[in-house]
Coordinates of C-alpha atoms and ligand atoms in Angstrom, one line a residue:
X1 CA -19.5 -22.6 1.4
X2 CA -18.4 -25.7 -0.5
X3 CA -19.9 -24.8 -4.0
X4 CA -17.5 -22.5 -6.1
X5 CA -19.5 -19.4 -7.2
X6 CA -20.2 -18.1 -10.7
X7 CA -22.4 -15.4 -12.2
X8 CA -25.0 -16.0 -15.0
X9 CA -25.9 -12.4 -15.6
X10 CA -28.6 -11.2 -18.2
X11 CA -28.4 -8.3 -20.6
X12 CA -32.1 -7.9 -20.8
X13 CA -32.7 -6.5 -24.1
X14 CA -35.0 -7.5 -27.0
X15 CA -33.9 -8.8 -30.3
X16 CA -34.9 -5.3 -32.0
X17 CA -32.3 -3.6 -29.8
X18 CA -29.3 -5.7 -31.2
X19 CA -27.0 -4.1 -33.6
X20 CA -27.4 -7.0 -36.0
X21 CA -31.0 -6.3 -36.2
X22 CA -30.8 -2.5 -36.4
X23 CA -28.4 -2.7 -39.1
X24 CA -30.6 -5.2 -41.2
X25 CA -32.6 -4.6 -44.4
X26 CA -35.8 -6.2 -43.0
X27 CA -37.8 -5.7 -39.9
X28 CA -40.3 -7.3 -37.7
X29 CA -43.4 -5.7 -36.1
X30 CA -42.8 -7.6 -32.8
X31 CA -41.7 -5.2 -30.3
X32 CA -40.6 -7.5 -27.4
X33 CA -38.8 -10.5 -28.8
X34 CA -37.1 -11.9 -25.7
X35 CA -39.7 -11.3 -23.4
X36 CA -40.6 -15.0 -22.9
X37 CA -37.0 -15.5 -22.5
X38 CA -37.1 -13.4 -19.4
X39 CA -39.9 -15.4 -18.1
X40 CA -38.0 -18.6 -18.7
X41 CA -34.9 -17.4 -17.2
X42 CA -36.8 -16.4 -14.2
X43 CA -38.1 -20.0 -13.8
X44 CA -34.8 -21.6 -14.5
X45 CA -33.1 -19.4 -11.9
X46 CA -35.9 -20.1 -9.5
X47 CA -35.5 -24.1 -10.1
X48 CA -31.7 -23.8 -9.9
X49 CA -31.9 -21.6 -6.8
X50 CA -29.8 -19.1 -8.5
X51 CA -29.7 -15.4 -8.1
X52 CA -28.7 -13.2 -10.9
X53 CA -28.0 -9.7 -12.1
X54 CA -30.3 -8.4 -15.1
X55 CA -28.5 -5.4 -16.9
X56 CA -31.7 -3.8 -18.2
X57 CA -32.2 -1.6 -21.3
X58 CA -34.2 1.0 -19.4
X59 CA -36.9 1.8 -22.1
X60 CA -38.0 -1.8 -21.2
X61 CA -38.9 -0.6 -17.8
X62 CA -41.1 2.1 -19.3
X63 CA -42.9 -0.4 -21.6
X64 CA -43.2 -3.4 -19.4
X65 CA -42.8 -2.4 -15.8
X66 CA -44.6 -5.5 -14.5
X67 CA -41.9 -7.7 -16.0
X68 CA -39.0 -5.8 -14.2
X69 CA -41.2 -6.0 -11.0
X70 CA -40.8 -9.8 -11.3
X71 CA -37.3 -9.7 -11.8
X72 CA -36.8 -7.8 -8.6
X73 CA -39.4 -9.6 -6.5
X74 CA -37.7 -12.8 -7.6
X75 CA -34.7 -11.6 -5.7
X76 CA -32.4 -10.6 -8.5
X77 CA -30.1 -7.3 -8.8
X78 CA -31.0 -4.9 -11.6
X79 CA -28.1 -3.1 -13.3
X80 CA -28.3 -0.7 -16.3
X81 CA -27.6 -1.7 -19.9
X82 CA -28.3 2.0 -21.1
X83 CA -31.6 3.5 -22.0
X84 CA -32.0 2.2 -25.7
X85 CA -28.9 0.1 -26.2
X86 CA -26.9 2.6 -27.8
X87 CA -23.1 2.3 -28.7
X88 CA -21.4 4.6 -26.3
X89 CA -18.7 5.4 -28.8
X90 CA -21.2 6.5 -31.2
X91 CA -22.7 9.4 -29.2
X92 CA -21.2 12.3 -27.7
X93 CA -19.9 13.2 -24.1
X94 CA -23.2 14.6 -23.2
X95 CA -25.3 12.0 -24.4
X96 CA -23.1 9.2 -22.8
X97 CA -23.7 11.0 -19.5
X98 CA -27.4 11.2 -20.1
X99 CA -27.7 7.5 -21.1
X100 CA -26.0 6.5 -17.9
X101 CA -27.7 8.9 -15.6
X102 CA -31.2 8.6 -17.2
X103 CA -31.2 4.9 -17.4
X104 CA -30.1 4.6 -13.6
X105 CA -33.0 6.8 -12.5
X106 CA -35.7 5.1 -14.9
X107 CA -34.5 1.6 -13.4
X108 CA -34.5 2.8 -9.7
X109 CA -37.8 4.4 -10.1
X110 CA -39.5 1.3 -11.7
X111 CA -37.9 -1.1 -9.2
X112 CA -37.5 0.9 -5.8
X113 CA -34.1 -0.6 -5.6
X114 CA -30.6 1.0 -6.0
X115 CA -28.9 0.6 -9.2
X116 CA -25.2 0.5 -8.9
X117 CA -24.0 -1.6 -11.8
X118 CA -23.5 -1.0 -15.5
X119 CA -22.7 -3.1 -18.7
X120 CA -22.2 -1.3 -22.1
X121 CA -24.1 -2.5 -25.1
X122 CA -21.5 -4.7 -27.3
X123 CA -18.9 -3.9 -24.5
X124 CA -18.3 -0.7 -26.4
X125 CA -16.9 1.9 -24.1
X126 CA -15.6 5.3 -24.6
X127 CA -12.5 7.0 -23.3
X128 CA -14.3 8.6 -20.4
X129 CA -16.3 5.6 -19.3
X130 CA -15.2 5.2 -15.8
X131 CA -15.4 8.9 -15.1
X132 CA -18.9 8.9 -16.3
X133 CA -20.0 6.1 -14.4
X134 CA -18.6 7.7 -11.2
X135 CA -20.1 11.2 -12.0
X136 CA -23.5 9.2 -12.5
X137 CA -23.6 7.3 -9.3
X138 CA -22.5 3.9 -10.4
X139 CA -20.3 1.6 -8.2
X140 CA -19.2 -1.1 -10.5
X141 CA -18.9 -1.9 -14.2
X142 CA -19.0 -5.1 -16.2
X143 CA -18.0 -4.0 -19.7
X144 CA -14.4 -5.3 -20.0
X145 CA -13.7 -8.4 -22.0
X146 CA -10.2 -9.5 -21.4
X147 CA -10.1 -11.5 -24.7
X148 CA -7.6 -11.6 -27.5
X149 CA -8.2 -9.3 -30.3
X150 CA -11.0 -10.5 -32.6
X151 CA -10.9 -8.5 -35.8
X152 CA -14.1 -6.8 -36.4
X153 CA -15.4 -7.5 -33.0
X154 CA -13.6 -6.5 -29.9
X155 CA -10.8 -7.5 -27.6
X156 CA -6.9 -6.9 -27.2
X157 CA -7.6 -4.0 -24.9
X158 CA -7.6 -5.6 -21.5
X159 CA -5.9 -8.3 -19.5
X160 CA -7.5 -8.0 -16.1
X161 CA -9.2 -11.4 -15.2
X162 CA -10.8 -10.7 -11.8
X163 CA -12.5 -7.8 -10.0
X164 CA -10.3 -4.9 -9.4
X165 CA -10.6 -1.0 -8.9
X166 CA -11.2 0.3 -12.2
X167 CA -7.5 2.1 -12.2
X168 CA -6.0 -1.2 -12.3
X169 CA -8.0 -2.0 -15.6
X170 CA -7.5 1.4 -17.2
X171 CA -4.7 3.8 -16.3
X172 CA -6.1 7.0 -14.7
X173 CA -9.8 5.6 -14.2
X174 CA -11.4 6.4 -10.9
X175 CA -10.6 3.7 -8.2
X176 CA -14.1 4.1 -6.7
X177 CA -15.4 2.0 -9.6
X178 CA -15.2 -1.6 -9.2
X179 CA -14.5 -3.4 -12.7
X180 CA -15.9 -6.9 -13.0
X181 CA -14.7 -8.5 -16.2
X182 CA -16.5 -11.0 -17.9
X183 CA -15.1 -14.7 -18.1
X184 CA -12.7 -15.6 -21.0
X185 CA -11.1 -19.2 -21.5
X186 CA -7.7 -19.2 -19.8
X187 CA -5.0 -19.8 -22.3
X188 CA -7.2 -19.4 -25.7
X189 CA -8.4 -16.0 -24.4
X190 CA -11.5 -16.3 -26.2
X191 CA -14.9 -15.2 -24.3
X192 CA -16.6 -18.0 -22.4
X193 CA -20.2 -16.8 -23.1
X194 CA -22.5 -15.0 -25.5
X195 CA -22.1 -16.1 -28.9
X196 CA -19.2 -18.3 -27.9
X197 CA -21.3 -20.4 -25.8
X198 CA -23.4 -21.0 -28.9
X199 CA -20.5 -21.7 -31.1
X200 CA -18.4 -23.8 -28.7
X201 CA -21.0 -25.6 -26.7
X202 CA -21.8 -26.1 -23.0
X203 CA -18.7 -28.3 -22.4
X204 CA -16.5 -25.5 -23.3
X205 CA -18.2 -23.1 -20.9
X206 CA -18.0 -25.7 -18.0
X207 CA -14.5 -26.5 -18.8
X208 CA -13.6 -22.8 -18.7
X209 CA -15.6 -22.2 -15.4
X210 CA -13.5 -24.9 -13.8
X211 CA -10.2 -23.6 -15.0
X212 CA -11.2 -20.2 -13.7
X213 CA -12.6 -21.3 -10.3
X214 CA -9.3 -23.2 -9.7
X215 CA -7.6 -19.9 -10.1
X216 CA -9.7 -18.5 -7.6
X217 CA -11.7 -16.5 -10.2
X218 CA -15.5 -16.3 -10.1
X219 CA -16.5 -16.8 -13.7
X220 CA -19.1 -14.2 -14.9
X221 CA -21.1 -15.2 -17.9
X222 CA -24.0 -13.4 -19.5
X223 CA -26.8 -14.4 -21.7
X224 CA -29.5 -12.6 -23.7
X225 CA -33.2 -13.3 -23.2
X226 CA -33.6 -13.3 -27.1
X227 CA -31.3 -16.1 -27.3
X228 CA -33.7 -18.3 -25.6
X229 CA -36.7 -17.8 -28.0
X230 CA -37.4 -18.9 -31.6
X231 CA -36.4 -15.7 -33.5
X232 CA -38.3 -14.5 -36.5
X233 CA -36.5 -14.6 -39.8
X234 CA -35.3 -11.0 -40.5
X235 CA -33.6 -10.3 -44.0
X236 CA -30.2 -9.3 -43.5
X237 CA -29.5 -10.4 -39.9
X238 CA -26.5 -12.7 -40.1
X239 CA -26.9 -16.4 -39.7
X240 CA -24.6 -16.4 -36.4
X241 CA -27.1 -14.3 -34.6
X242 CA -29.6 -17.4 -35.0
X243 CA -27.2 -20.2 -34.6
X244 CA -28.3 -22.3 -31.7
X245 CA -31.1 -19.9 -30.3
X246 CA -34.2 -21.3 -29.0
X247 CA -34.3 -24.8 -27.8
X248 CA -30.6 -25.4 -27.9
X249 CA -30.0 -22.5 -25.7
X250 CA -32.9 -23.3 -23.3
X251 CA -31.3 -26.7 -22.6
X252 CA -27.7 -25.0 -22.4
X253 CA -28.8 -22.7 -19.9
X254 CA -30.4 -25.6 -17.8
X255 CA -27.1 -27.5 -17.9
X256 CA -25.0 -24.7 -16.8
X257 CA -27.5 -23.9 -13.9
X258 CA -27.2 -27.8 -13.1
X259 CA -23.5 -27.7 -12.6
X260 CA -21.8 -27.7 -9.2
X261 CA -21.4 -24.0 -9.1
X262 CA -23.7 -21.8 -6.8
X263 CA -24.9 -18.7 -9.0
X264 CA -24.7 -15.2 -7.2
X265 CA -25.5 -11.7 -8.3
X266 CA -22.8 -9.3 -9.6
X267 CA -22.9 -7.0 -6.7
X268 CA -21.7 -9.8 -4.2
X269 CA -18.4 -9.6 -6.1
X270 CA -17.6 -5.8 -5.4
X271 CA -15.2 -4.9 -2.6
X272 CA -17.8 -3.2 -1.0
X273 CA -19.8 -6.2 0.0
Ligands
ZN1 ZN1 -26.8 -5.6 -25.3

């Protein structure tokens, strides 16, 4: 295949799941903000002949099973993004186990497909993360961001840039789990997507993708469906959350999908495949 490969994964959650909303003073009565973003992503992936992985907050499968059916019927992979978008370090060991196990079962029951991948909300993982994944039947994780330390955010913990058995990412982790770290800009070591796409623009992302690809690394990007929709103003949600959401983001995704990369699901990058 001539085209280099990349992953444009989706963290399928609603605006009301994100910590910036949950910590805000205000609220909204809309319970599924981001739903039309999922529909749009399915359309754009279809037009771009791209296959993706959707890391789904499992409670969405309970409220909108038909949407999840559309994701699977469109040929995309489904992974878990917990049951309720909880931060894994903010709950105890028993609850972490339950979050991972129950979300996987809910998603498998809803789709009829096997769920083998996991991404932690806010890339927040506990000391027993890989052991818990192993014990709850997962095969791969994508919760490592090998970026520099960003105060008040994350980073500084990992250097691994390409898929590896988890024990190469974290000492003592089970090697049965494959870690698929998300892309960071070589040299600069800041994330390539998420908020950083909206801060730094599409050219920054495409440039980083090319640099990684030249090093033989498949760039793993991610997007949230709520970033593609026009968000309601909620008192106390920081401005950075709104920055370039909606139309700007819809065009950005289109441009990334129009690049020379072929977009593949996460699972195709695991050693098992
Ligand atoms: Zn999330």
